[in-house]
Tab-separated table of C-alpha atoms in Angstrom:
chain	number	residue	atom	x	y	z
A	1	MET	CA	-20.384	15.742	21.475
A	2	LEU	CA	-18.219	17.058	18.645
A	3	THR	CA	-18.047	20.779	18.152
A	4	THR	CA	-20.099	22.322	15.335
A	5	ALA	CA	-16.902	23.058	13.406
A	6	ALA	CA	-15.681	19.466	13.753
A	7	GLN	CA	-19.035	18.101	12.631
A	8	ALA	CA	-18.967	20.351	9.584
A	9	ARG	CA	-15.435	19.260	8.692
A	10	LEU	CA	-16.335	15.614	9.200
A	11	ALA	CA	-19.417	15.887	6.966
A	12	GLY	CA	-17.445	17.667	4.275
A	13	GLY	CA	-14.590	15.175	4.471
A	14	LEU	CA	-16.865	12.128	4.231
A	15	ALA	CA	-18.779	13.633	1.313
A	16	SER	CA	-15.533	13.967	-0.628
A	17	ARG	CA	-14.189	10.490	0.173
A	18	GLN	CA	-15.365	8.443	-2.768
A	19	PRO	CA	-13.593	5.105	-3.391
A	20	THR	CA	-11.400	5.295	-6.474
A	21	PRO	CA	-9.894	2.018	-7.677
A	22	ALA	CA	-6.254	2.192	-8.691
A	23	THR	CA	-6.111	2.739	-12.415
A	24	SER	CA	-2.504	2.148	-13.418
A	25	ARG	CA	0.958	1.779	-12.084
A	26	ALA	CA	1.756	5.154	-13.613
A	27	ALA	CA	-0.753	6.858	-11.346
A	28	ALA	CA	0.423	9.597	-9.008
A	29	PRO	CA	2.557	8.086	-6.242
A	30	ARG	CA	0.863	7.259	-2.976
A	31	ARG	CA	2.640	6.633	0.284
A	32	LEU	CA	1.175	3.573	2.003
A	33	HIS	CA	-2.155	1.813	1.460
A	34	VAL	CA	-3.120	0.620	4.900
A	35	ALA	CA	-6.039	2.911	5.685
A	36	ALA	CA	-9.680	2.065	5.052
A	37	VAL	CA	-10.711	5.601	4.134
A	38	ALA	CA	-9.325	8.402	2.041
A	39	ALA	CA	-7.906	11.495	3.656
A	40	PRO	CA	-8.373	15.183	2.807
A	41	ALA	CA	-5.470	17.624	3.059
A	42	LYS	CA	-2.822	16.334	5.440
A	43	GLU	CA	-3.105	19.039	8.081
A	44	GLU	CA	-6.906	18.969	8.097
A	45	ALA	CA	-6.972	15.173	8.239
A	46	LEU	CA	-4.632	15.039	11.190
A	47	SER	CA	-6.484	17.780	13.053
A	48	LEU	CA	-9.852	16.104	12.514
A	49	SER	CA	-8.416	12.700	13.401
A	50	GLN	CA	-7.004	14.079	16.663
A	51	GLU	CA	-10.332	15.656	17.618
A	52	LEU	CA	-12.242	12.465	16.812
A	53	GLU	CA	-9.751	10.398	18.797
A	54	ALA	CA	-10.073	12.741	21.775
A	55	GLU	CA	-13.862	12.441	21.606
A	56	ARG	CA	-13.650	8.653	21.400
A	57	GLN	CA	-11.414	8.510	24.459
A	58	ARG	CA	-13.748	10.782	26.410
A	59	ARG	CA	-16.663	8.502	25.641
A	60	ALA	CA	-14.650	5.403	26.551
A	61	ALA	CA	-13.617	6.965	29.865
A	62	ALA	CA	-17.213	7.904	30.611
A	63	ALA	CA	-18.281	4.317	29.976
A	64	GLY	CA	-15.544	3.067	32.309
A	65	SER	CA	-13.691	1.150	29.594
A	66	ALA	CA	-10.348	1.572	27.873
A	67	PRO	CA	-10.176	2.631	24.223
A	68	ARG	CA	-10.306	-0.231	21.764
A	69	PRO	CA	-6.785	-1.266	20.688
A	70	THR	CA	-5.776	-0.358	17.155
A	71	GLY	CA	-3.842	-3.548	16.604
A	72	ARG	CA	-0.726	-1.726	15.455
A	73	VAL	CA	2.572	-3.416	16.180
A	74	VAL	CA	5.027	-1.126	17.949
A	75	LEU	CA	8.231	-2.687	19.223
A	76	GLU	CA	9.095	-1.595	22.711
A	77	SER	CA	12.505	-3.208	23.194
A	78	GLU	CA	15.193	-5.316	21.551
A	79	ASP	CA	13.934	-8.330	23.515
A	80	GLU	CA	10.960	-8.509	21.163
A	81	LEU	CA	13.372	-9.256	18.319
A	82	LYS	CA	15.130	-12.176	20.037
A	83	SER	CA	14.234	-15.852	19.745
A	84	THR	CA	13.047	-17.646	22.860
A	85	PHE	CA	13.057	-21.332	23.767
A	86	GLU	CA	9.387	-21.509	22.764
A	87	HIS	CA	10.118	-19.968	19.354
A	88	ARG	CA	12.907	-22.461	18.676
A	89	ALA	CA	10.792	-25.404	19.861
A	90	TRP	CA	7.987	-24.615	17.419
A	91	VAL	CA	10.326	-23.991	14.479
A	92	TYR	CA	12.612	-26.975	15.059
A	93	GLY	CA	9.744	-29.264	16.018
A	94	GLY	CA	7.627	-28.293	13.017
A	95	THR	CA	10.607	-28.667	10.682
A	96	ALA	CA	11.319	-32.140	12.062
A	97	LEU	CA	7.728	-33.250	11.450
A	98	MET	CA	7.764	-31.972	7.869
A	99	ALA	CA	11.178	-33.527	7.204
A	100	ALA	CA	9.949	-36.858	8.557
A	101	THR	CA	6.966	-36.790	6.192
A	102	LEU	CA	9.226	-35.971	3.238
A	103	ALA	CA	11.634	-38.761	4.211
A	104	GLN	CA	8.747	-41.213	4.499
A	105	GLY	CA	7.624	-40.353	0.990
A	106	LEU	CA	11.098	-40.579	-0.535
A	107	ALA	CA	11.690	-43.899	1.184
A	108	HIS	CA	8.844	-45.382	-0.842
A	109	VAL	CA	10.234	-44.293	-4.215
A	110	SER	CA	10.602	-47.640	-5.965
A	111	GLY	CA	11.142	-46.796	-9.610
A	112	PRO	CA	11.317	-44.126	-12.322
A	113	SER	CA	7.591	-43.403	-12.149
A	114	ASP	CA	7.733	-42.763	-8.396
A	115	ALA	CA	10.844	-40.610	-8.837
A	116	ALA	CA	9.124	-38.564	-11.550
A	117	ALA	CA	6.026	-38.163	-9.371
A	118	ALA	CA	8.147	-37.007	-6.429
A	119	GLY	CA	10.028	-34.491	-8.583
A	120	ALA	CA	6.822	-33.101	-10.097
A	121	ALA	CA	5.251	-32.863	-6.652
A	122	ALA	CA	8.215	-30.907	-5.282
A	123	LEU	CA	8.131	-28.476	-8.221
A	124	ALA	CA	4.371	-28.035	-7.873
A	125	ALA	CA	4.768	-27.352	-4.146
A	126	TYR	CA	7.398	-24.730	-4.875
A	127	PHE	CA	5.193	-22.878	-7.375
A	128	LEU	CA	1.959	-23.193	-5.369
A	129	ALA	CA	3.708	-21.917	-2.224
A	130	ASP	CA	4.604	-18.826	-4.245
A	131	VAL	CA	0.951	-18.441	-5.263
A	132	GLY	CA	-0.335	-19.131	-1.761
A	133	THR	CA	1.890	-16.562	-0.085
A	134	ALA	CA	0.935	-13.986	-2.726
A	135	PHE	CA	-2.782	-14.347	-1.997
A	136	TYR	CA	-2.241	-14.383	1.761
A	137	HIS	CA	-0.085	-11.253	1.567
A	138	TRP	CA	-2.704	-9.531	-0.614
A	139	GLY	CA	-5.437	-10.475	1.840
A	140	VAL	CA	-3.766	-9.184	5.009
A	141	ASP	CA	-2.629	-6.020	3.222
A	142	ASN	CA	-6.133	-5.141	2.079
A	143	TYR	CA	-8.691	-6.540	4.532
A	144	GLY	CA	-9.230	-6.579	8.289
A	145	ASP	CA	-7.199	-5.018	11.091
A	146	GLY	CA	-5.477	-5.925	14.333
A	147	ASN	CA	-8.815	-6.788	15.942
A	148	THR	CA	-9.824	-9.327	13.284
A	149	PRO	CA	-10.346	-12.788	14.827
A	150	VAL	CA	-7.613	-15.388	14.179
A	151	PHE	CA	-5.704	-13.305	11.620
A	152	GLY	CA	-5.563	-10.003	13.518
A	153	GLY	CA	-2.005	-10.466	14.720
A	154	GLN	CA	-0.717	-11.192	11.222
A	155	ILE	CA	-2.671	-8.288	9.738
A	156	ALA	CA	-1.248	-5.876	12.304
A	157	ALA	CA	2.241	-7.266	11.769
A	158	PHE	CA	2.069	-6.770	8.000
A	159	GLN	CA	0.745	-3.228	8.468
A	160	GLY	CA	3.521	-2.519	10.924
A	161	HIS	CA	5.976	-3.963	8.414
A	162	HIS	CA	4.886	-1.443	5.800
A	163	GLN	CA	5.557	1.354	8.269
A	164	ARG	CA	8.842	-0.061	9.625
A	165	PRO	CA	10.088	-2.502	6.934
A	166	TRP	CA	13.592	-2.791	8.372
A	167	THR	CA	12.360	-4.450	11.583
A	168	ILE	CA	11.965	-7.825	9.873
A	169	THR	CA	15.702	-7.833	9.156
A	170	GLU	CA	16.504	-7.355	12.845
A	171	ARG	CA	14.440	-10.273	14.112
A	172	GLU	CA	16.271	-13.481	14.934
A	173	VAL	CA	15.265	-16.316	12.628
A	174	CYS	CA	13.066	-18.352	14.987
A	175	ASN	CA	11.453	-15.178	16.348
A	176	ASN	CA	10.518	-14.300	12.773
A	177	LEU	CA	9.271	-17.787	11.841
A	178	PHE	CA	7.424	-19.133	14.866
A	179	PRO	CA	4.070	-17.369	14.170
A	180	LEU	CA	3.840	-19.530	11.034
A	181	PHE	CA	5.455	-22.717	12.332
A	182	ARG	CA	3.298	-22.849	15.463
A	183	PRO	CA	-0.066	-23.440	13.696
A	184	ALA	CA	1.622	-25.351	10.856
A	185	SER	CA	3.072	-27.888	13.298
A	186	PHE	CA	-0.384	-29.316	13.960
A	187	PHE	CA	-0.933	-29.834	10.239
A	188	ALA	CA	2.563	-31.305	9.969
A	189	ALA	CA	1.721	-33.864	12.661
A	190	GLY	CA	-1.377	-34.856	10.716
A	191	LEU	CA	0.613	-35.221	7.509
A	192	LEU	CA	3.128	-37.481	9.237
A	193	GLY	CA	0.208	-39.607	10.385
A	194	THR	CA	-1.115	-39.983	6.844
A	195	ALA	CA	2.395	-40.862	5.652
A	196	ALA	CA	2.598	-43.637	8.240
A	197	LEU	CA	-0.737	-44.979	6.980
A	198	GLY	CA	0.650	-45.320	3.461
A	199	ALA	CA	-0.173	-42.081	1.627
A	200	PRO	CA	1.075	-41.878	-1.988
A	201	VAL	CA	4.646	-40.763	-2.598
A	202	TRP	CA	3.551	-37.609	-4.437
A	203	TRP	CA	1.304	-36.538	-1.551
A	204	ASP	CA	4.003	-36.952	1.097
A	205	VAL	CA	6.474	-34.958	-0.996
A	206	TRP	CA	4.027	-32.255	-2.075
A	207	SER	CA	2.350	-31.639	1.275
A	208	SER	CA	5.520	-31.511	3.366
A	209	SER	CA	7.363	-29.323	0.836
A	210	PHE	CA	4.438	-26.947	0.368
A	211	LEU	CA	3.925	-26.487	4.108
A	212	PHE	CA	7.633	-25.959	4.780
A	213	LEU	CA	8.017	-23.381	1.989
A	214	CYS	CA	4.955	-21.453	3.170
A	215	CYS	CA	6.400	-21.329	6.688
A	216	MET	CA	9.845	-20.336	5.459
A	217	SER	CA	8.397	-17.587	3.246
A	218	GLN	CA	8.648	-15.144	6.125
A	219	GLN	CA	12.407	-15.666	6.229
A	220	PHE	CA	12.664	-15.392	2.441
A	221	HIS	CA	10.749	-12.133	2.924
A	222	ALA	CA	13.263	-10.951	5.524
A	223	TRP	CA	16.179	-11.767	3.230
A	224	SER	CA	14.558	-9.725	0.439
A	225	HIS	CA	14.859	-6.646	2.673
A	226	MET	CA	18.555	-7.175	3.382
A	227	LYS	CA	21.608	-6.080	1.430
A	228	LYS	CA	23.657	-8.762	-0.293
A	229	SER	CA	26.554	-7.976	2.031
A	230	GLU	CA	24.358	-9.011	4.974
A	231	LEU	CA	23.324	-12.363	3.498
A	232	PRO	CA	24.992	-15.788	3.321
A	233	ALA	CA	26.544	-16.508	-0.079
A	234	ALA	CA	24.092	-19.372	-0.695
A	235	VAL	CA	21.095	-17.086	-0.209
A	236	VAL	CA	22.555	-14.471	-2.563
A	237	ALA	CA	23.144	-17.182	-5.180
A	238	LEU	CA	19.533	-18.391	-4.913
A	239	GLN	CA	18.224	-14.836	-5.199
A	240	ASP	CA	20.434	-14.109	-8.209
A	241	ALA	CA	19.215	-17.324	-9.854
A	242	GLY	CA	15.601	-16.242	-9.338
A	243	LEU	CA	14.849	-19.145	-6.996
A	244	LEU	CA	14.175	-16.904	-3.989
A	245	ILE	CA	12.501	-13.500	-3.981
A	246	SER	CA	15.156	-10.807	-4.249
A	247	ARG	CA	15.521	-7.317	-2.829
A	248	LYS	CA	14.890	-5.825	-6.276
A	249	ASP	CA	11.772	-7.873	-7.006
A	250	HIS	CA	10.164	-7.386	-3.601
A	251	GLY	CA	11.180	-3.743	-3.429
A	252	ALA	CA	8.604	-2.948	-6.109
A	253	HIS	CA	5.871	-3.968	-3.660
A	254	HIS	CA	6.917	-1.199	-1.273
A	255	LYS	CA	6.520	1.528	-3.904
A	256	ALA	CA	3.376	3.299	-5.091
A	257	PRO	CA	0.762	2.149	-5.895
A	258	PHE	CA	1.517	-0.842	-3.598
A	259	ASN	CA	-0.752	-3.261	-5.446
A	260	GLU	CA	1.631	-5.689	-7.118
A	261	LYS	CA	4.356	-8.278	-6.452
A	262	TYR	CA	2.783	-9.814	-3.354
A	263	SER	CA	4.702	-13.107	-3.584
A	264	ILE	CA	7.382	-13.751	-0.974
A	265	VAL	CA	8.789	-17.137	-2.040
A	266	SER	CA	10.276	-16.866	-5.540
A	267	GLY	CA	8.166	-14.292	-7.362
A	268	TRP	CA	7.494	-16.663	-10.260
A	269	CYS	CA	3.740	-16.149	-9.992
A	270	ASN	CA	3.861	-12.341	-9.910
A	271	PRO	CA	3.614	-11.783	-13.694
A	272	LEU	CA	0.641	-14.164	-13.865
A	273	LEU	CA	-1.259	-12.560	-10.976
A	274	ASP	CA	-0.317	-8.912	-11.609
A	275	GLY	CA	-1.261	-8.856	-15.289
A	276	ASP	CA	-0.371	-5.908	-17.472
A	277	SER	CA	-1.947	-3.338	-15.140
A	278	PRO	CA	-3.958	-3.210	-11.909
A	279	GLU	CA	-7.203	-3.352	-13.916
A	280	THR	CA	-6.247	-6.706	-15.434
A	281	SER	CA	-4.768	-8.247	-12.290
A	282	VAL	CA	-6.321	-11.252	-10.607
A	283	TYR	CA	-6.391	-9.224	-7.384
A	284	MET	CA	-8.516	-6.423	-8.861
A	285	ARG	CA	-11.015	-8.912	-10.230
A	286	LEU	CA	-11.301	-10.542	-6.815
A	287	GLU	CA	-11.606	-7.167	-5.108
A	288	LYS	CA	-14.468	-6.154	-7.389
A	289	TRP	CA	-16.231	-9.477	-6.824
A	290	ILE	CA	-15.881	-9.205	-3.034
A	291	ALA	CA	-17.096	-5.599	-3.091
A	292	ALA	CA	-20.116	-6.508	-5.217
A	293	LYS	CA	-21.058	-9.554	-3.151
A	294	TRP	CA	-20.355	-8.362	0.388
A	295	GLY	CA	-19.844	-4.597	0.076
A	296	ILE	CA	-16.305	-4.832	1.485
A	297	GLU	CA	-13.744	-2.699	-0.318
A	298	PRO	CA	-9.965	-3.191	-0.038
A	299	ARG	CA	-7.596	-0.640	1.459
A	300	GLY	CA	-5.839	-0.422	-1.916
A	301	TRP	CA	-8.812	1.490	-3.365
A	302	TYR	CA	-8.226	4.468	-1.068
A	303	GLU	CA	-5.562	6.990	-0.273
A	304	PRO	CA	-3.570	6.035	2.829
A	305	ASP	CA	-3.870	7.329	6.355
A	306	TYR	CA	-1.056	9.878	6.689
A	307	SER	CA	-0.151	8.533	10.120
A	308	TRP	CA	0.962	5.294	8.406
A	309	GLN	CA	3.645	6.778	6.187
A	310	GLU	CA	6.767	4.658	5.954
A	311	GLN	CA	9.318	5.794	8.512
A	312	GLN	CA	13.064	6.109	8.145
A	313	ARG	CA	15.304	3.615	9.826
A	314	PRO	CA	16.587	5.374	12.979
A	315	GLU	CA	20.297	5.099	12.200
A	316	THR	CA	19.780	6.497	8.676
A	317	ALA	CA	17.376	9.293	9.581
A	318	ALA	CA	18.704	12.772	8.918
């Protein structure tokens, strides 16, 4: 059982933790929005959290079971950043399937109308991939945790990324991409099958391009955390032209109040989805609807857990 003092502090803390939606980007800076509850004063929150954690572990030990994992991603060694044969197989194999579908579609371009349809499909795929990654990023940032079925690993990885954003720049390319290419490869195989059965040109071009861009978004994301001096000239040129998300554009997502610029392909959709303020954003409207219908509130409505403050990169720490 908790001590009387701990129970009193817990009751007082919960009574004061009322959800407060973000009101504007000019609001007082917050550190990192990955906690599901608000915190009182830092020292008191940490002390209470430590006592609650100790109590939880005592109960778990008494029941003969290990504490439930938090789902946080903590890298133990440099090996976790390297690409393996499996990683490369999924990335190269998935890319080959998508390229084959695209080639099948382009091979059936027989006139100006088909060429126009293929061009429009490619442009639509590019924009919709930007939209799709924005909504996915918003979802994993605000809902669920490392124990969530199916998406738990991605949720934990994105939370870990907010705490240690430089890690994504240290991953080898296939290591970074395979979590997306692995499930996408099954869809890519299906798309190649529909192409072989005579799917329209626009569908072959759109579907293969959209899937590839969504998978590659994680690498575009990594590049947006790197300095220009660390990037290939072609990538820098695409970022400068606004065709890939840049360090400047994505950097705004990692600053308080952490509720804008979720896109990680080009950033074209950010002005449309962010609106003029958090209150007018598409995300806030969805958050309110979800809260009203299911009673589930996003992490962005609360102050962050102090234990999830962004860390300094080891070599730059004072």
